[in-house]
Tab-separated table of C-alpha atoms in Angstrom:
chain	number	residue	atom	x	y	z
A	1	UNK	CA	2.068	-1.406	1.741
A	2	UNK	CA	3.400	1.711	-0.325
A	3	UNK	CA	3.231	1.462	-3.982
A	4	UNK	CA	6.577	3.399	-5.328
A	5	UNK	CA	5.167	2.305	-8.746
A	6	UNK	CA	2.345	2.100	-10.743
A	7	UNK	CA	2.808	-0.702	-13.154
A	8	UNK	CA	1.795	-0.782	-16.933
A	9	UNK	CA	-1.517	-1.975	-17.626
A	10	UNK	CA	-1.777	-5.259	-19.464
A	11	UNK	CA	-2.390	-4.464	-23.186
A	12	UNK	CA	-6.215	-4.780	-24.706
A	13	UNK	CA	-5.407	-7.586	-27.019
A	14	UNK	CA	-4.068	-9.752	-24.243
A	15	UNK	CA	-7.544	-9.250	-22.034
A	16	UNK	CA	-9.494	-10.198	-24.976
A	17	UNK	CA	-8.089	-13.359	-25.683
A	18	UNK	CA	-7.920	-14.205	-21.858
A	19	UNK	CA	-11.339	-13.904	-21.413
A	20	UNK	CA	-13.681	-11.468	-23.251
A	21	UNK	CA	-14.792	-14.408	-26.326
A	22	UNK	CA	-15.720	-16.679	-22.775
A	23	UNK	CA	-17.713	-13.640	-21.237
A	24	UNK	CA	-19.726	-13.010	-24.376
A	25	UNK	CA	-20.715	-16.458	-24.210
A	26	UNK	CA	-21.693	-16.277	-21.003
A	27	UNK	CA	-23.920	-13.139	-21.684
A	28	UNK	CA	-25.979	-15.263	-24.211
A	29	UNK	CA	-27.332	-17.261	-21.377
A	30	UNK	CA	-31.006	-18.073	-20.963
A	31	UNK	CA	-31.152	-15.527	-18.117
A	32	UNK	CA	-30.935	-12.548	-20.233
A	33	UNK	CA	-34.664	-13.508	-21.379
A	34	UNK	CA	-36.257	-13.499	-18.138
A	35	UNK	CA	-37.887	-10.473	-17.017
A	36	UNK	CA	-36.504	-10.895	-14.068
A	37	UNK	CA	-32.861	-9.289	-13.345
A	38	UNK	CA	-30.762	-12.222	-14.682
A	39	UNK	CA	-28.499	-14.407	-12.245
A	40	UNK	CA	-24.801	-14.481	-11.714
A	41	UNK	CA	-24.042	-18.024	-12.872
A	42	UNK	CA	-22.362	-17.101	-16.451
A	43	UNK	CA	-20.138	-14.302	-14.021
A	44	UNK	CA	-19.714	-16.857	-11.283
A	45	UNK	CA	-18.263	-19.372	-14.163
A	46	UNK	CA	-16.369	-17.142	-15.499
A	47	UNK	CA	-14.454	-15.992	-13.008
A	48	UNK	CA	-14.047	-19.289	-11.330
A	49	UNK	CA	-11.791	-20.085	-14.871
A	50	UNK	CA	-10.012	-16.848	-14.248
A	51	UNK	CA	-9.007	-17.357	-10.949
A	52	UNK	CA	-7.886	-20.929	-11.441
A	53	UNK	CA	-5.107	-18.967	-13.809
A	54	UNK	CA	-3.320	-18.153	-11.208
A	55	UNK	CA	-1.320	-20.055	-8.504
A	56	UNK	CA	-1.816	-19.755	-5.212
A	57	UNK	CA	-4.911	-18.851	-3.492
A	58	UNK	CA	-7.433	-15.867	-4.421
A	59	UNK	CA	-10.172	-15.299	-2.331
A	60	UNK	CA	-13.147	-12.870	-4.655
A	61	UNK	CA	-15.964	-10.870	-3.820
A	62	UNK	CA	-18.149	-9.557	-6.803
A	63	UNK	CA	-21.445	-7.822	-5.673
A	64	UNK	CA	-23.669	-5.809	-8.050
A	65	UNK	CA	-25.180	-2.874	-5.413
A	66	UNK	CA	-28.144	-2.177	-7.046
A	67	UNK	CA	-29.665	-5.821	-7.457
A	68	UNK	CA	-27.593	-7.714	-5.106
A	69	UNK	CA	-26.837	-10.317	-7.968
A	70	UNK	CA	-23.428	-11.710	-6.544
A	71	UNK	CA	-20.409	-14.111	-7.188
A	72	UNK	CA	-18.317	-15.373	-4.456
A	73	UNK	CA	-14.617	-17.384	-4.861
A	74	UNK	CA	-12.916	-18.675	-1.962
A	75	UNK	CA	-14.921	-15.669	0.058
A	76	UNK	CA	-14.875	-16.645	3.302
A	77	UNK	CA	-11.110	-17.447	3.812
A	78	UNK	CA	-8.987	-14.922	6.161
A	79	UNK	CA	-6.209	-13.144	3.646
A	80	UNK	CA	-3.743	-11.024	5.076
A	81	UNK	CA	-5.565	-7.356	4.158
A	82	UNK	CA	-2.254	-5.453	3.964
A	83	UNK	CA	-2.742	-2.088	3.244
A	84	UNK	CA	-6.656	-2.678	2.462
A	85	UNK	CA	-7.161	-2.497	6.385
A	86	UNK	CA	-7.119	1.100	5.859
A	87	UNK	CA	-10.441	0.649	4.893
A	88	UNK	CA	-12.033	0.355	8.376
A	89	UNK	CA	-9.527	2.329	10.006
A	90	UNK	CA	-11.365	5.544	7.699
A	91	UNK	CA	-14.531	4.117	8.389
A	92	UNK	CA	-13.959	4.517	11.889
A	93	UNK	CA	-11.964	7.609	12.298
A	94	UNK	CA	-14.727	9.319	9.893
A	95	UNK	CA	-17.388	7.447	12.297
A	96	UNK	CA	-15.583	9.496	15.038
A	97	UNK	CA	-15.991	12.246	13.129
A	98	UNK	CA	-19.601	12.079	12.658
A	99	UNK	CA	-20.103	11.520	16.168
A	100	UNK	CA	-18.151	14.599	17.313
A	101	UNK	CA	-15.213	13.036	18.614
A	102	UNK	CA	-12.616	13.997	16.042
A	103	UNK	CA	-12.523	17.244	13.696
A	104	UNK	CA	-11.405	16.821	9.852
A	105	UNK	CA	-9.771	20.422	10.329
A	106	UNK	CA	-7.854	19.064	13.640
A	107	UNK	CA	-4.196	19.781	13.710
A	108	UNK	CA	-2.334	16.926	15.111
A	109	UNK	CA	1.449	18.019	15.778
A	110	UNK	CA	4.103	15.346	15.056
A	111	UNK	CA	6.113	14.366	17.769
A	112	UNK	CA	9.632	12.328	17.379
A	113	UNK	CA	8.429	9.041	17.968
A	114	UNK	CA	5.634	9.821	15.223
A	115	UNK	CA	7.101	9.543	11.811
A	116	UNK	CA	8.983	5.515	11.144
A	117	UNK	CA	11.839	6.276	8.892
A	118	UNK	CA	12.198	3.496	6.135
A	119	UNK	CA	8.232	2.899	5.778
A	120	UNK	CA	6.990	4.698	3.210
A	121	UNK	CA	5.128	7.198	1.946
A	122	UNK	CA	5.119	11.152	1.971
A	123	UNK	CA	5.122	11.878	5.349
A	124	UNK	CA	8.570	10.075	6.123
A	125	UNK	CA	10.164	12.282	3.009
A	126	UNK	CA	8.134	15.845	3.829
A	127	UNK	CA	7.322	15.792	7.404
A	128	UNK	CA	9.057	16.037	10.418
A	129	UNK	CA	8.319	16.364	14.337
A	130	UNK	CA	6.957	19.473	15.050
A	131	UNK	CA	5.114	19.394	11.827
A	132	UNK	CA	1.165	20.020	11.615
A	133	UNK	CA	-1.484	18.086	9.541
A	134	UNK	CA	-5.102	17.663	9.548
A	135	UNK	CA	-6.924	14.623	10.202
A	136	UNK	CA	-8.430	15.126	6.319
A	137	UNK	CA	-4.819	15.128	5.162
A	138	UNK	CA	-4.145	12.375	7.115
A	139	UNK	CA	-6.716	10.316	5.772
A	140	UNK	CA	-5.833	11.603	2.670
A	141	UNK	CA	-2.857	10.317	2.650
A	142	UNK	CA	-3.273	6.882	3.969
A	143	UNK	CA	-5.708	6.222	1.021
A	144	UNK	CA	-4.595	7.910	-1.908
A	145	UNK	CA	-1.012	6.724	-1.788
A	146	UNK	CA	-1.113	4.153	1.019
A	147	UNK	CA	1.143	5.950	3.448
A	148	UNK	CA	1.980	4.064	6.693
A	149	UNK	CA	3.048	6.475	8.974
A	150	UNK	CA	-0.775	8.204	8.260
A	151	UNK	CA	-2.533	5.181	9.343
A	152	UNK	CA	-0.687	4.688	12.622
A	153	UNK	CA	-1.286	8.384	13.621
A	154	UNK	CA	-5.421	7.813	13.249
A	155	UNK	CA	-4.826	4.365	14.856
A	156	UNK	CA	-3.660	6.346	17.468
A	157	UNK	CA	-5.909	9.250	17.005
A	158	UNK	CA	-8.935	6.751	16.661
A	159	UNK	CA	-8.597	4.386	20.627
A	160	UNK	CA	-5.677	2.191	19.069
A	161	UNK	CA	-6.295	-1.238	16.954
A	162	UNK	CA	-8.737	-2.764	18.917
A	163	UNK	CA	-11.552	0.638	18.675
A	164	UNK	CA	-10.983	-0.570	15.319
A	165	UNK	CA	-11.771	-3.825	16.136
A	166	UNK	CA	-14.875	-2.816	18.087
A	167	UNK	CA	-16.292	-0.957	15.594
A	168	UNK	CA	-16.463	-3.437	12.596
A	169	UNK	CA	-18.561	-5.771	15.146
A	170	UNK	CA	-20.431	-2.758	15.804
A	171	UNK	CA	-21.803	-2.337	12.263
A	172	UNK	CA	-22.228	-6.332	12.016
A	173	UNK	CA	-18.641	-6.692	9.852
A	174	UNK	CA	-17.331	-10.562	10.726
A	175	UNK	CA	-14.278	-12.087	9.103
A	176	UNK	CA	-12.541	-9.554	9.563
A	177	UNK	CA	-9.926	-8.117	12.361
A	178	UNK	CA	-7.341	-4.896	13.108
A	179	UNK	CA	-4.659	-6.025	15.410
A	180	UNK	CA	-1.315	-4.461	14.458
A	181	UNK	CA	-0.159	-0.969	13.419
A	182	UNK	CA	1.358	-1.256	10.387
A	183	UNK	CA	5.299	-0.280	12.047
A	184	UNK	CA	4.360	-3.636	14.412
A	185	UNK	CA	2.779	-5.849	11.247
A	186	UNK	CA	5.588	-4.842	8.402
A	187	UNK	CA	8.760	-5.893	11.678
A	188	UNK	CA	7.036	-9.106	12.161
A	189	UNK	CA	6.989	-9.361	8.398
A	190	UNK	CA	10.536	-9.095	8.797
A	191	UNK	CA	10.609	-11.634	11.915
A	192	UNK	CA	10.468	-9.650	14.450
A	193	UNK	CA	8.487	-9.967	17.497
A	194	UNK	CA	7.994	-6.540	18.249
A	195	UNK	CA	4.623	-5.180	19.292
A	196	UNK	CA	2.577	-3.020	21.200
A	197	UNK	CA	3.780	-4.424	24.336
A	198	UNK	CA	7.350	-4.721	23.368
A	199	UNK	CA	7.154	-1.241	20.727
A	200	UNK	CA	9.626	-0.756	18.622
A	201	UNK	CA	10.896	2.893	17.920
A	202	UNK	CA	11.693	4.654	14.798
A	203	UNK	CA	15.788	3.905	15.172
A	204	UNK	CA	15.256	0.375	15.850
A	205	UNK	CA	12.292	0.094	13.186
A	206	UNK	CA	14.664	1.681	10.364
A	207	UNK	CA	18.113	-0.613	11.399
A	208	UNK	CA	15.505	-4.187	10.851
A	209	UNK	CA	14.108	-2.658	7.741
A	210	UNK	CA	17.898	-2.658	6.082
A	211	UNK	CA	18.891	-5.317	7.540
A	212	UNK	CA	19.969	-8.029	5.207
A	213	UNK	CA	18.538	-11.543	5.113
A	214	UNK	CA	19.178	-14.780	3.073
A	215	UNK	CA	16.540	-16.031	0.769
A	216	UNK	CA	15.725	-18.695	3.216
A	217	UNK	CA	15.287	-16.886	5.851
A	218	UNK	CA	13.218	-13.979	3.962
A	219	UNK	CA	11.356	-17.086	2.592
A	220	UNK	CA	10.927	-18.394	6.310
A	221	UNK	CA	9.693	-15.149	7.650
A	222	UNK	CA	7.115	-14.340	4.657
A	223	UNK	CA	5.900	-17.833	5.278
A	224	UNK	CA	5.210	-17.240	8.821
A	225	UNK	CA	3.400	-13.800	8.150
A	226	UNK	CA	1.029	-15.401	5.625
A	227	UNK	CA	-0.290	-17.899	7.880
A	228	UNK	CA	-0.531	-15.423	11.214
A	229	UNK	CA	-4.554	-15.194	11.573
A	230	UNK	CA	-3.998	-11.820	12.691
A	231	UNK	CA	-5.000	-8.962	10.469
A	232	UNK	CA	-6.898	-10.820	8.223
A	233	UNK	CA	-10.170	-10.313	6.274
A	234	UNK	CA	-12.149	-12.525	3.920
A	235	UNK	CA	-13.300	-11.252	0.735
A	236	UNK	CA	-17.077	-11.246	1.725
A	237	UNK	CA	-16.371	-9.364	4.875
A	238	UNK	CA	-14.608	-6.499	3.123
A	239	UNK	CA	-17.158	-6.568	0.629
A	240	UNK	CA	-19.676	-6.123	3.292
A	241	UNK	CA	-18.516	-3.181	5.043
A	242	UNK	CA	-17.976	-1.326	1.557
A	243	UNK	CA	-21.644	-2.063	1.118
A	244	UNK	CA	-23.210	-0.236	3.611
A	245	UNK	CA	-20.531	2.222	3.352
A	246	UNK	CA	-22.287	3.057	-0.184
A	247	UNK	CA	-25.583	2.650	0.706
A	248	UNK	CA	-25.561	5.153	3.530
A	249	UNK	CA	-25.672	2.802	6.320
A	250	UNK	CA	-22.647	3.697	7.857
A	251	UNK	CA	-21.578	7.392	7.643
A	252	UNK	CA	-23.238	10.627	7.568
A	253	UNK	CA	-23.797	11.358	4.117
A	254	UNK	CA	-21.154	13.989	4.200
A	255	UNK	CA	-18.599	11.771	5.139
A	256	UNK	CA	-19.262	9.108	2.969
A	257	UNK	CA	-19.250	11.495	-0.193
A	258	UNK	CA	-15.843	11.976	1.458
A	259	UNK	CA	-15.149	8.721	1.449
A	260	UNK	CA	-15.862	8.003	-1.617
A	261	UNK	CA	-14.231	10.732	-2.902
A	262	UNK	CA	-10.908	9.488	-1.053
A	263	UNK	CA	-10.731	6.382	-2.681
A	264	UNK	CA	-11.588	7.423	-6.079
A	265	UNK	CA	-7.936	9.647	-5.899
A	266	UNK	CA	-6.177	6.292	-4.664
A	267	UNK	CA	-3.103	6.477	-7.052
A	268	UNK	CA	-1.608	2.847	-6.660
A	269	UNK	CA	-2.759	-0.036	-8.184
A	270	UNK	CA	-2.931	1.004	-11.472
A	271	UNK	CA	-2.810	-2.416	-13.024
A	272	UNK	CA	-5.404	-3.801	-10.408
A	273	UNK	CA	-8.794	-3.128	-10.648
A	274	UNK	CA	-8.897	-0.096	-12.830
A	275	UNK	CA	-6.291	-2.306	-14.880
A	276	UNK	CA	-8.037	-3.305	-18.097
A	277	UNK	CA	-11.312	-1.033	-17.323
A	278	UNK	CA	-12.579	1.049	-20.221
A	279	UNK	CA	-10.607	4.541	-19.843
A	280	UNK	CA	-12.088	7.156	-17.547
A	281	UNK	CA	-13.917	4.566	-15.462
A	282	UNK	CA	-14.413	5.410	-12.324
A	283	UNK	CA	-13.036	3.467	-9.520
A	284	UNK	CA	-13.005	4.210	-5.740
A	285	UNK	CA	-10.378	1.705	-4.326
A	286	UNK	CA	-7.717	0.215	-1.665
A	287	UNK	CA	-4.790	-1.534	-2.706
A	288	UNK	CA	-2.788	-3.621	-0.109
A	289	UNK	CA	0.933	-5.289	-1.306
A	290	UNK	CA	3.078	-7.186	1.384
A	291	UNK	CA	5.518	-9.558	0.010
A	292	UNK	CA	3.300	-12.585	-1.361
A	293	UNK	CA	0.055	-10.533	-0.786
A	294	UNK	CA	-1.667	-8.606	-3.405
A	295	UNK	CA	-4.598	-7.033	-3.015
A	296	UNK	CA	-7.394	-4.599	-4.373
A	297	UNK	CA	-10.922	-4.060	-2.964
A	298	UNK	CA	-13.330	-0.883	-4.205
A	299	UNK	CA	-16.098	-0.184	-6.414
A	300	UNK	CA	-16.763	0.359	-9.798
A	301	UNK	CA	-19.382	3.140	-11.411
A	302	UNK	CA	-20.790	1.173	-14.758
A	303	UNK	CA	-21.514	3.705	-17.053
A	304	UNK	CA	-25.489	4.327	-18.217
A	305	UNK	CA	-27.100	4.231	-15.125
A	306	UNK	CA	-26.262	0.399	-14.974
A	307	UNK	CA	-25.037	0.709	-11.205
A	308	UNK	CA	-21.901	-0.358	-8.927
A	309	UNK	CA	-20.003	-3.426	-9.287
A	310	UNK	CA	-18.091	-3.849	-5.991
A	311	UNK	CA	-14.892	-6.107	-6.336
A	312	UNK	CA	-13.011	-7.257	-3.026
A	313	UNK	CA	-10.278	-9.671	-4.481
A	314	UNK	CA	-7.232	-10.796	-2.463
A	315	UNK	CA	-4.335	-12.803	-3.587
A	316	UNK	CA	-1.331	-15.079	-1.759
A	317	UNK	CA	0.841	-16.185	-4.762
A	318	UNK	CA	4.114	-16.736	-5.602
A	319	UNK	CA	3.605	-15.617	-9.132
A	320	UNK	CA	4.923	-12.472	-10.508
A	321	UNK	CA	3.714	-9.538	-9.323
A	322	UNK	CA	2.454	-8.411	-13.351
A	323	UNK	CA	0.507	-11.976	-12.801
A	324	UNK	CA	-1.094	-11.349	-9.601
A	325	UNK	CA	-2.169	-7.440	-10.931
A	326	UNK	CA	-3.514	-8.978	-13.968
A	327	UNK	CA	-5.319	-11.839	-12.093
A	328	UNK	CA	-6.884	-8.823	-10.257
A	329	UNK	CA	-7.424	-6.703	-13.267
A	330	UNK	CA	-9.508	-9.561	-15.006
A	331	UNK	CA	-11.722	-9.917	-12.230
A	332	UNK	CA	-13.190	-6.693	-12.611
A	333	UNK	CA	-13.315	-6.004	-16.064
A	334	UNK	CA	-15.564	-9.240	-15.768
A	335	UNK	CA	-17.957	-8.317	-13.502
A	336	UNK	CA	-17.761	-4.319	-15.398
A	337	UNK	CA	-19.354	-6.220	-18.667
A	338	UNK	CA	-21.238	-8.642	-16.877
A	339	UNK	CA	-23.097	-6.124	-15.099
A	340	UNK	CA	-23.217	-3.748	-18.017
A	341	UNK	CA	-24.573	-6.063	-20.205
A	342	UNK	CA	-26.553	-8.929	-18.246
A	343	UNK	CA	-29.281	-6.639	-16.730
């Protein structure tokens, strides 16, 4: 869920080979002769040969904001969202905020129970109970660098997982659910049972997460987790909410420039979406990693007015994790030139 590192992009030879001579092929399509804006069938080609690189499953979202023009891959299958759920847990705690429930400048306090050793992130290296921070930083920090203990806090702050819940079917968002926090979803990653009716505390969290396991039973236990329907979201769902996030239709316009803002900082992922993007482009994003599971969903400025490409793209693979990145990576720099240069 917590990047440590940020991997190497791929180099610029490699992408061009993979797929740039194919794209430019694509781009000489009929379409680009209509007056009309063109369709997505040369995009939706090429990244069906992209994806079927990769082992595994990959489940794709590729929407251009502006026209609607669209490409879809495996799009309605529920992947485990990982750290990407952090997406609707900001929509809603900045939903709260907009209705006057919550304050960005509130100070929450941290109390002993508050901060899971062994999970990740700033908070469990810099904070301690009786600390302050604001529900900006908090947010803050969930996004930008993925921290855990962050996102349980506004779970908490926000009603618990199923407010969540309520408030993605609220703005229409289905395909997509919030059941754990992420000290409940990362023990049952690690076979235990524990939950919101049986919680586990900091101690006992920290003892299971250095606990040792054989490869069998590691393998048994990932297995079990990537099949558990619960805090899931298909590719078109995500996509979805981080439409009408961008188009207004969700926030106050102050809070989605906030938003917005937030996930342009993120600082994982390197080699994900932004991965073999044209330097400086910019990229408000999620990342999500949990054993087999990696994932990336945001949205791309194209440069000259041309728009916003939005890329939800979630992968289950057993493949290395440079592969999965790069399966990621080539997704987006696809629809980037498509978009750019298909009007």
């Amino acid at each position: 869920m917590y990047q440590h590192q940020l991997r190497r992009s791929p180099s610029r030879p490699r992408l061009r080979a993979l797929f740039v001579a194919p794209l430019l092929a694509c781009m000489l399509l009929p379409a680009m002769a209509a007056t009309k804006p063109a369709s997505s069938q040369g995009l939706q080609a090429e990244a069906q040969r992209l994806s079927a690189l990769l082992p595994g499953q990959l489940g794709a979202a590729i929407v251009h904001l502006e026209s609607g023009r669209s490409v879809f891959l495996n799009a309605d299958h529920p992947f485990p969202m990982a750290s990407t759920m952090k997406v609707p847990v900001a929509v809603h705690i900045l939903t709260l905020v907009d209705e006057g429930k919550l304050s960005l400048q509130q100070q929450v306090t941290l109390g002993p129970d508050d901060v899971y050793p062994e999970m990740g992130g700033p908070m469990d290296l810099h904070l301690s109970a009786g600390s302050a921070i604001t529900v900006r930083d908090l947010l803050h920090m969930m996004i930008t660098v993925s921290d855990n203990n962050a996102t349980d806090i506004l779970i908490r702050l926000g009603g618990g997982t199923h407010a969540v819940n309520a408030r993605m079917q609220a703005l229409g968002i289905s395909g997509m659910r919030v059941d754990r926090y992420i000290w409940e979803l990362l023990a049952n990653y690690r076979g235990n049972a524990a939950s919101q009716a049986k919680p586990m505390g900091p101690a006992a969290y920290a003892e299971l997460s250095r606990s040792e396991r054989s490869e069998e039973l590691r393998r048994g236990h990932t297995n079990a987790w990537n099949e558990d329907p619960r805090d899931t979201s298909s590719a078109r769902a995500m996509a979805t909410l981080l439409q009408k996030v961008w188009r207004g239709e969700v926030l106050k316009p102050t809070s989605t420039q906030l938003l917005q803002e937030i996930m342009r900082d993120t600082r994982t992922g390197a080699a994900r979406l932004r991965g073999m993007l044209p330097k400086d482009t910019p990229v408000a994003h999620k990342t999500g990693t949990v054993g087999d599971v990696i994932n990336d969903v945001g949205v791309i400025t194209l440069p000259g007015g041309r728009g916003h490409a939005i890329v939800t793209v979630f992968v289950q693979s057993r493949a290395s994790s440079e592969e999965r990145d790069a399966a990621i990576a080539q997704l987006a720099r696809a629809a980037h030139d498509y978009f750019l240069f298909v009007p």
